[in-house]
Amino acid sequence: MKRRFIICLLSAWTAATVQAAGSAQPEPAKQSFHMQQPGYDVMVIMESGDAKVEQEALNALVHDTAEATNPQGRLLTELSRAGTHELPFWLYEGIAKCEAWFQLTEGKVSCRNGALYRYWEQYVAGDVSPERRDARKLARASRVTAVSLTAPAQLTMPQAMPDGPFWNVGIIGDALMVNRISGYLTEKAGAGAAFSVQVNDTVSFYGASPEERMLFGEPVADHNGPFSGSVINTVTRKVVAGAKEAGVLDSSDGWPSSGLTSHVVAKNVFDAALAAQLAVITTTTQMQDLLSDKQDVLVKTTDKKGRVNTSDGYFAFWQGKEDAGVTALDIDVTLPRFNVSNYHGPYASVWLTGEDAQLVKSLLIRGDSQRWLTELRVWWRKIGRTHEDFIDGFAGATRKNKPLHVHWDGFDEQGRPVTDKKLVLNVEVAREDGGRNYQKIPLDLNALIKQPLHTAGKGEIGDITVSL
């Protein structure tokens, strides 16, 4: 499949000098470079026309990077063998980032799955019929293999290796290309340059943002670089080239995960690419837990029905979104601990409706067994039974009596700003061998400006606090 790489360099404009006659010098003409080679189409546009950036150098950089990241290529094949290897620093940097995310996510995202991808490629070629058990074995073999990375650019592989190729950097391939070209442009154009580098659906911006700069169709003016964005659409993305199945491979079990689209903004291009992968293979609750210490990684997921979930600060990133008239809320619900010998963590749900009882936003689902989710009877009747696909992407495991904390950013299920100041908070909790309680609390967002709302719960629900 032909891949298109668009690299835009928006270098800082040279201040206009006043001529003796008082007229300004004409702005330098834009320069563009178009490079083609098998499988690649590369274009470079330089707003300032800085001659330091060379077409031949960019062409060689793109070609060399593509060759190095080819799963069947010499470099990755060599790196998969037992022993100690020296990596090019740019590749070491990417693999190190991928390994850091591998540890953070307990193997949910990984660059180690060459054997797994080959298994799916054999299926496309008609050589095997994929089985979950076989795919899971290949995924597990890569997860349990000990890999050692030693700065500045050394990789040590163990003697016991999984069968077949090991490294496959496809999930960060675009990020590697973006990062390598960005390094070259920074070196050649100087620290004062402003530019963007885009490879497929991964893009990085450097320098002050001009008014025309866009990310995911939204203006991003007044954001100084670097920052990056990455998109994964599992509905249209093939598992491997030629496959009928859409989605991305879950590195935990080796099987395709599909149905979500992720948009991620991060300061680092690798974080953007890897978080985009994580967002489509895990539940929203799990993703938010894993990213709790990464405040500069902003995530939006959209399901097939257009329902949107975001991490804190996602909408506020874009200019004007924070001024859209929305009111953000923090909601805290305590869960009583009962003195019983066989205590089960309760199932819980928190959601907002309008005064007309129409759903505004599902905020939290705790519990991942559909049998017990049905015990949240009000929530199940009004939301759960008609949104089972949403449950798969949103629910999280029970956690004894850990308090519920929700931050609502002021946007509804479709990502639209909510300007209505009269809402209803709904909380429902059910516990195996215990009770079930449901409360709805009218909210006046204007009144919350003066003081938070405190409400005593009952039964399985403890105290509820709502604040701006």
Coordinates of C-alpha atoms in Angstrom, one line a residue:
M1 CA 0.0 0.0 0.0
K2 CA 1.3 3.4 -1.0
R3 CA 2.1 5.6 2.0
R4 CA 2.1 9.3 1.9
F5 CA 4.4 11.4 4.0
I6 CA 3.9 15.2 4.2
I7 CA 6.5 17.3 5.9
C8 CA 5.8 20.9 6.4
L9 CA 8.4 23.3 7.6
L10 CA 7.0 26.6 8.8
S11 CA 10.2 28.4 9.8
A12 CA 10.1 31.6 11.8
W13 CA 9.8 34.6 9.5
T14 CA 12.7 36.9 9.3
A15 CA 11.7 40.3 10.7
A16 CA 11.1 42.8 7.9
T17 CA 13.8 45.3 7.4
V18 CA 13.0 48.8 6.4
Q19 CA 14.6 50.0 3.2
A20 CA 15.9 53.5 2.7
A21 CA 12.7 54.4 0.8
G22 CA 10.6 53.1 3.6
S23 CA 9.2 50.0 1.8
A24 CA 9.4 46.4 3.3
Q25 CA 11.3 43.6 1.6
P26 CA 9.1 41.1 -0.1
E27 CA 8.5 37.9 1.8
P28 CA 10.6 34.9 0.7
A29 CA 8.8 32.5 -1.6
K30 CA 7.8 29.1 -0.3
Q31 CA 10.0 26.2 -1.4
S32 CA 8.7 22.7 -1.8
F33 CA 10.4 19.4 -2.5
H34 CA 8.6 16.3 -3.8
M35 CA 10.3 12.9 -3.5
Q36 CA 9.1 9.6 -4.7
Q37 CA 10.4 6.1 -4.3
P38 CA 8.6 2.7 -4.2
G39 CA 5.9 2.8 -1.6
Y40 CA 6.6 6.3 -0.5
D41 CA 5.5 9.8 -1.5
V42 CA 7.3 12.6 0.3
M43 CA 6.7 16.3 0.1
V44 CA 8.6 19.0 1.9
I45 CA 7.2 22.6 2.0
M46 CA 9.4 25.3 3.5
E47 CA 7.5 28.5 4.3
S48 CA 10.7 30.5 4.7
G49 CA 12.6 28.9 1.9
D50 CA 15.5 28.1 4.1
A51 CA 18.2 26.6 1.8
K52 CA 19.8 24.7 4.6
V53 CA 17.2 21.9 4.3
E54 CA 18.3 19.7 1.4
Q55 CA 16.0 17.6 -0.7
E56 CA 18.6 14.8 -1.2
A57 CA 19.3 14.6 2.5
L58 CA 15.6 14.3 3.3
N59 CA 15.1 11.7 0.5
A60 CA 18.0 9.6 1.9
L61 CA 16.6 10.0 5.5
V62 CA 13.1 8.7 4.5
H63 CA 14.6 5.8 2.5
D64 CA 17.0 4.7 5.2
T65 CA 14.4 4.9 8.0
A66 CA 11.9 2.9 6.0
E67 CA 14.5 0.2 5.2
A68 CA 15.6 0.0 8.9
T69 CA 12.0 -0.4 10.2
N70 CA 11.0 -3.0 7.7
P71 CA 10.1 -6.1 9.7
Q72 CA 11.7 -8.4 7.1
G73 CA 14.7 -6.1 6.8
R74 CA 18.3 -6.9 7.8
L75 CA 18.4 -4.6 10.8
L76 CA 15.4 -5.8 12.8
T77 CA 16.2 -9.4 11.9
E78 CA 19.7 -9.0 13.3
L79 CA 18.4 -7.3 16.5
S80 CA 16.0 -10.2 17.1
R81 CA 18.9 -12.7 17.5
A82 CA 20.4 -13.6 20.8
G83 CA 23.4 -11.4 21.9
T84 CA 24.3 -7.8 22.3
H85 CA 23.7 -5.3 19.5
E86 CA 24.5 -1.7 18.8
L87 CA 21.5 0.3 17.5
P88 CA 21.3 3.6 15.7
F89 CA 20.5 6.1 18.4
W90 CA 17.2 7.2 16.7
L91 CA 16.0 3.6 16.7
Y92 CA 17.2 3.0 20.2
E93 CA 15.3 6.0 21.3
G94 CA 12.1 4.7 19.8
I95 CA 12.5 1.1 21.1
A96 CA 13.4 2.5 24.6
K97 CA 10.1 4.5 24.6
C98 CA 8.2 1.5 23.4
E99 CA 9.7 -0.7 26.2
A100 CA 8.8 2.0 28.8
W101 CA 5.2 1.9 27.7
F102 CA 5.4 -1.9 27.6
Q103 CA 6.3 -1.8 31.3
L104 CA 3.7 0.9 32.1
T105 CA 0.9 -1.0 30.5
E106 CA 2.0 -4.5 31.6
G107 CA 2.5 -5.6 28.0
K108 CA -0.6 -4.1 26.5
V109 CA 1.4 -2.2 23.9
S110 CA 4.6 -3.7 22.6
C111 CA 7.2 -3.6 19.8
R112 CA 8.1 -7.2 20.4
N113 CA 5.4 -8.9 18.4
G114 CA 7.2 -9.7 15.1
A115 CA 6.2 -13.4 15.4
L116 CA 2.6 -12.5 16.1
Y117 CA 2.4 -10.3 13.0
R118 CA 4.0 -13.0 10.9
Y119 CA 1.3 -15.4 12.2
W120 CA -1.4 -13.1 10.9
E121 CA 0.5 -12.6 7.6
Q122 CA 0.6 -16.3 7.1
Y123 CA -3.2 -16.3 7.6
V124 CA -3.5 -13.7 4.9
A125 CA -1.3 -15.9 2.6
G126 CA -3.6 -18.8 3.3
D127 CA -1.1 -20.9 5.3
V128 CA -2.9 -20.9 8.7
S129 CA -6.3 -20.3 10.2
P130 CA -5.8 -18.0 13.2
E131 CA -6.7 -19.4 16.6
R132 CA -6.9 -17.4 19.7
R133 CA -4.9 -19.9 21.6
D134 CA -2.0 -19.8 19.2
A135 CA -2.1 -16.0 19.0
R136 CA -2.1 -15.7 22.8
K137 CA 0.9 -18.1 23.1
L138 CA 2.9 -15.9 20.7
A139 CA 1.9 -12.7 22.5
R140 CA 2.8 -14.2 25.9
A141 CA 6.2 -15.5 24.6
S142 CA 7.2 -11.9 23.7
R143 CA 5.9 -10.5 27.0
V144 CA 7.9 -12.8 29.2
T145 CA 11.2 -12.5 27.3
A146 CA 13.7 -10.4 29.2
V147 CA 15.2 -7.6 27.1
S148 CA 18.0 -5.3 28.3
L149 CA 18.5 -1.8 27.0
T150 CA 21.7 0.0 28.0
A151 CA 22.5 3.6 27.1
P152 CA 23.6 5.0 24.8
A153 CA 22.3 2.6 22.2
Q154 CA 22.9 -1.1 23.2
L155 CA 20.4 -3.9 23.1
T156 CA 20.9 -7.3 24.7
M157 CA 18.7 -10.2 23.7
P158 CA 18.5 -13.4 25.8
Q159 CA 19.5 -16.9 24.5
A160 CA 15.9 -18.3 24.7
M161 CA 14.0 -16.6 21.9
P162 CA 10.4 -17.0 20.7
D163 CA 10.2 -18.7 17.4
G164 CA 10.5 -16.4 14.4
P165 CA 10.9 -12.6 14.3
F166 CA 10.8 -10.7 17.5
W167 CA 11.0 -7.0 17.0
N168 CA 8.3 -5.2 15.0
V169 CA 8.2 -1.4 15.4
G170 CA 5.1 -0.9 13.3
I171 CA 3.2 0.7 16.1
I172 CA 5.8 3.4 16.3
G173 CA 7.0 3.3 12.7
D174 CA 5.4 6.6 11.8
A175 CA 6.6 8.2 15.0
L176 CA 10.2 7.0 14.3
M177 CA 10.1 8.7 10.9
V178 CA 8.6 11.9 12.3
N179 CA 11.1 12.0 15.1
R180 CA 14.1 11.4 12.8
I181 CA 13.1 14.0 10.2
S182 CA 12.3 16.5 13.0
G183 CA 15.8 16.1 14.4
Y184 CA 17.3 16.8 11.0
L185 CA 15.1 19.9 10.5
T186 CA 15.9 21.2 13.9
E187 CA 19.6 20.8 13.3
K188 CA 19.5 22.5 9.9
A189 CA 16.9 25.2 10.4
G190 CA 18.0 26.2 13.8
A191 CA 16.4 26.6 17.2
G192 CA 14.2 29.5 16.2
A193 CA 12.4 27.5 13.4
A194 CA 8.8 26.6 13.5
F195 CA 7.7 23.5 11.5
S196 CA 5.6 20.4 11.4
V197 CA 6.3 16.9 10.3
Q198 CA 3.5 14.5 9.4
V199 CA 3.7 10.8 8.6
N200 CA 0.3 9.3 7.8
D201 CA -1.8 10.1 10.9
T202 CA 1.1 11.0 13.2
V203 CA 2.2 14.7 13.3
S204 CA 4.7 16.8 15.3
F205 CA 4.8 20.6 15.6
Y206 CA 7.8 22.6 16.6
G207 CA 8.0 26.3 17.4
A208 CA 5.4 29.0 17.7
S209 CA 2.0 28.1 16.2
P210 CA 0.9 30.2 13.2
E211 CA -2.8 30.9 12.9
E212 CA -3.3 28.4 10.1
R213 CA -1.9 25.4 12.0
M214 CA -4.5 22.6 12.5
L215 CA -4.5 19.3 14.3
F216 CA -7.4 16.9 13.9
G217 CA -9.3 19.6 12.1
E218 CA -9.0 22.0 15.0
P219 CA -7.0 25.2 15.2
V220 CA -4.0 25.0 17.5
A221 CA -2.7 28.6 17.5
D222 CA -0.9 29.9 20.5
H223 CA 0.6 26.5 21.4
N224 CA 4.4 26.5 21.2
G225 CA 6.0 23.3 20.2
P226 CA 7.0 20.7 20.5
F227 CA 3.7 18.8 20.6
S228 CA 2.5 15.8 18.6
G229 CA -0.8 14.2 17.6
S230 CA -1.7 10.6 16.5
V231 CA -4.9 9.0 15.2
I232 CA -5.9 5.4 15.1
N233 CA -9.2 4.4 13.5
T234 CA -9.7 0.7 14.1
V235 CA -12.9 0.6 11.9
T236 CA -10.9 1.1 8.8
R237 CA -7.4 0.0 9.8
K238 CA -6.5 -3.6 8.7
V239 CA -4.8 -5.8 11.2
V240 CA -2.1 -6.6 8.6
A241 CA -2.0 -5.8 4.9
G242 CA -4.4 -7.8 3.0
A243 CA -6.5 -9.0 6.0
K244 CA -10.3 -8.8 6.0
E245 CA -10.2 -8.1 9.7
A246 CA -10.0 -4.4 10.8
G247 CA -8.5 -3.2 14.1
V248 CA -5.1 -3.4 15.8
L249 CA -3.6 -6.4 17.5
D250 CA -3.9 -6.4 21.3
S251 CA -0.4 -7.3 22.5
S252 CA -2.0 -9.0 25.6
D253 CA -3.8 -11.7 23.7
G254 CA -2.7 -11.3 20.1
W255 CA -6.3 -10.8 18.8
P256 CA -7.7 -7.8 16.9
S257 CA -9.4 -5.0 18.8
S258 CA -11.7 -2.8 16.9
G259 CA -14.6 -0.4 17.3
L260 CA -12.8 2.7 18.6
T261 CA -11.1 5.7 17.1
S262 CA -8.4 7.4 19.2
H263 CA -7.0 10.9 19.0
V264 CA -4.0 11.7 21.2
V265 CA -2.1 14.8 21.8
A266 CA 1.3 14.6 23.7
K267 CA 4.5 16.5 24.0
N268 CA 6.5 13.5 22.7
V269 CA 5.6 11.9 19.3
F270 CA 6.2 8.4 20.7
D271 CA 3.9 9.0 23.6
A272 CA 1.2 10.2 21.2
A273 CA 1.6 7.1 19.0
L274 CA 1.7 4.6 21.9
A275 CA -1.1 6.1 23.8
A276 CA -3.2 6.0 20.6
Q277 CA -2.5 2.3 20.4
L278 CA -3.4 1.8 24.1
A279 CA -6.6 3.8 23.8
V280 CA -8.1 1.4 21.3
I281 CA -7.2 -1.9 23.0
T282 CA -8.2 -1.2 26.5
T283 CA -11.2 0.2 28.4
T284 CA -11.6 3.9 29.0
T285 CA -11.3 3.3 32.8
Q286 CA -8.1 1.2 32.4
M287 CA -6.6 3.8 30.1
Q288 CA -7.3 6.7 32.4
D289 CA -5.8 4.7 35.3
L290 CA -2.6 3.9 33.3
L291 CA -2.3 7.6 32.2
S292 CA -3.0 9.1 35.6
D293 CA 0.7 10.1 36.0
K294 CA 1.0 11.3 32.4
Q295 CA -0.9 14.6 32.5
D296 CA 0.7 15.8 29.3
V297 CA -0.9 12.9 27.3
L298 CA -4.4 13.9 26.2
V299 CA -6.7 11.3 24.8
K300 CA -10.1 11.2 23.1
T301 CA -11.8 8.0 22.1
T302 CA -14.9 7.7 19.9
D303 CA -17.0 4.6 19.5
K304 CA -19.0 3.5 16.4
K305 CA -22.0 5.4 17.6
G306 CA -20.1 8.7 18.0
R307 CA -19.9 8.6 21.8
V308 CA -16.9 10.4 23.1
N309 CA -14.7 9.9 26.1
T310 CA -11.7 12.1 26.9
S311 CA -9.0 12.5 29.5
D312 CA -8.8 15.6 31.6
G313 CA -7.8 18.7 29.7
Y314 CA -8.3 17.3 26.2
F315 CA -10.9 19.8 25.0
A316 CA -9.1 22.7 26.7
F317 CA -6.1 22.1 24.6
W318 CA -7.6 23.8 21.6
Q319 CA -7.9 27.5 21.5
G320 CA -11.4 28.7 22.4
K321 CA -12.6 25.3 23.7
E322 CA -12.1 26.4 27.3
D323 CA -14.3 29.4 26.6
A324 CA -17.2 27.4 25.2
G325 CA -19.5 28.2 28.2
V326 CA -19.0 24.8 29.8
T327 CA -18.8 24.1 33.5
A328 CA -16.4 21.4 34.7
L329 CA -17.3 19.4 37.8
D330 CA -15.5 17.1 40.3
I331 CA -17.7 14.4 41.8
D332 CA -16.7 12.3 44.8
V333 CA -18.7 9.4 46.2
T334 CA -17.6 7.4 49.3
L335 CA -18.6 3.8 49.6
P336 CA -19.2 2.4 53.1
R337 CA -17.3 -0.6 54.3
F338 CA -19.5 -3.2 55.9
N339 CA -18.2 -5.5 58.6
V340 CA -18.9 -8.8 56.8
S341 CA -16.6 -11.7 56.3
N342 CA -17.2 -12.2 52.6
Y343 CA -17.1 -8.6 51.3
H344 CA -17.4 -8.1 47.6
G345 CA -16.4 -4.9 45.8
P346 CA -19.6 -3.1 44.7
Y347 CA -20.7 -2.4 41.2
A348 CA -21.3 1.3 40.6
S349 CA -22.4 3.7 37.9
V350 CA -22.4 7.5 37.8
W351 CA -24.1 9.5 35.0
L352 CA -25.6 12.9 34.3
T353 CA -29.0 13.7 32.7
G354 CA -30.9 16.8 32.0
E355 CA -34.0 17.7 33.9
D356 CA -35.9 15.8 31.1
A357 CA -34.1 12.6 32.2
Q358 CA -32.2 12.4 28.8
L359 CA -28.7 11.2 29.1
V360 CA -26.0 13.9 29.0
K361 CA -22.9 11.9 29.9
S362 CA -22.0 8.5 31.3
L363 CA -19.2 9.2 33.8
L364 CA -18.2 5.9 35.4
I365 CA -19.0 2.2 35.3
R366 CA -17.3 0.1 37.9
G367 CA -17.7 -3.6 37.3
D368 CA -17.1 -5.8 34.3
S369 CA -19.5 -8.7 34.6
Q370 CA -22.7 -8.1 32.7
R371 CA -24.6 -10.4 35.1
W372 CA -23.9 -8.0 38.0
L373 CA -24.1 -4.9 36.0
T374 CA -27.8 -5.7 35.5
E375 CA -28.2 -5.4 39.2
L376 CA -27.7 -1.6 38.7
R377 CA -31.3 -1.7 37.7
V378 CA -32.0 1.9 37.0
W379 CA -28.8 2.4 35.1
W380 CA -29.3 -0.9 33.2
R381 CA -32.9 0.0 32.2
K382 CA -32.2 3.5 31.1
I383 CA -28.7 3.1 29.6
G384 CA -26.9 -0.3 29.9
R385 CA -29.1 -2.7 28.0
T386 CA -29.1 -0.5 24.9
H387 CA -25.4 0.3 25.1
E388 CA -23.7 -3.0 25.6
D389 CA -20.9 -2.2 23.1
F390 CA -20.2 1.0 25.2
I391 CA -19.9 -1.1 28.3
D392 CA -17.1 -3.2 26.7
G393 CA -15.1 0.0 26.1
F394 CA -15.8 1.8 29.4
A395 CA -16.4 -0.6 32.3
G396 CA -13.6 -1.4 34.9
A397 CA -13.1 -4.0 37.6
T398 CA -14.6 -3.6 41.0
R399 CA -12.3 -2.2 43.7
K400 CA -13.6 -3.1 47.2
N401 CA -14.9 0.2 48.7
K402 CA -12.4 2.6 47.0
P403 CA -14.2 6.0 46.7
L404 CA -15.5 7.0 43.3
H405 CA -13.9 10.1 41.9
V406 CA -15.0 11.6 38.5
H407 CA -13.9 14.7 36.8
W408 CA -16.5 15.9 34.2
D409 CA -15.1 18.3 31.6
G410 CA -18.5 19.8 30.7
F411 CA -18.9 18.0 27.3
D412 CA -21.7 15.5 26.5
E413 CA -21.5 12.0 25.0
Q414 CA -20.8 13.4 21.5
G415 CA -18.2 15.8 22.7
R416 CA -20.5 18.9 22.5
P417 CA -20.3 21.6 25.1
V418 CA -23.1 21.4 27.7
T419 CA -24.4 24.9 28.5
D420 CA -27.5 23.9 30.5
K421 CA -26.9 24.9 34.1
K422 CA -29.6 22.6 35.5
L423 CA -28.6 18.9 35.5
V424 CA -29.3 15.8 37.5
L425 CA -26.5 13.6 39.0
N426 CA -27.4 9.9 39.1
V427 CA -25.5 7.4 41.4
E428 CA -26.3 3.7 41.7
V429 CA -24.4 1.1 43.7
A430 CA -25.1 -2.7 44.0
R431 CA -23.1 -5.3 45.9
E432 CA -23.1 -9.1 45.7
D433 CA -24.6 -10.4 48.9
G434 CA -25.4 -6.8 49.9
G435 CA -27.8 -4.1 49.0
R436 CA -28.6 -1.8 46.1
N437 CA -29.2 1.9 46.3
Y438 CA -29.9 4.6 43.8
Q439 CA -29.9 8.4 44.3
K440 CA -30.4 11.3 42.0
I441 CA -29.3 14.7 43.0
P442 CA -30.5 17.9 41.2
L443 CA -27.6 20.2 40.4
D444 CA -27.7 23.9 39.9
L445 CA -24.3 24.7 38.4
N446 CA -24.7 28.4 39.1
A447 CA -25.2 27.7 42.8
L448 CA -22.1 25.5 42.8
I449 CA -20.1 28.6 42.1
K450 CA -20.8 29.9 45.6
Q451 CA -20.3 26.6 47.5
P452 CA -19.9 22.9 46.8
L453 CA -22.8 20.5 47.2
H454 CA -22.7 17.9 50.0
T455 CA -25.3 15.2 50.2
A456 CA -25.5 12.3 52.6
G457 CA -25.9 8.9 51.0
K458 CA -27.8 5.9 52.1
G459 CA -27.1 2.2 52.2
E460 CA -24.4 1.2 49.8
I461 CA -23.8 4.9 48.9
G462 CA -21.8 7.1 51.2
D463 CA -21.4 10.9 51.2
I464 CA -21.6 12.7 47.8
T465 CA -19.7 15.9 47.1
V466 CA -20.0 17.9 43.9
S467 CA -17.7 21.0 43.3
L468 CA -16.5 23.1 40.5

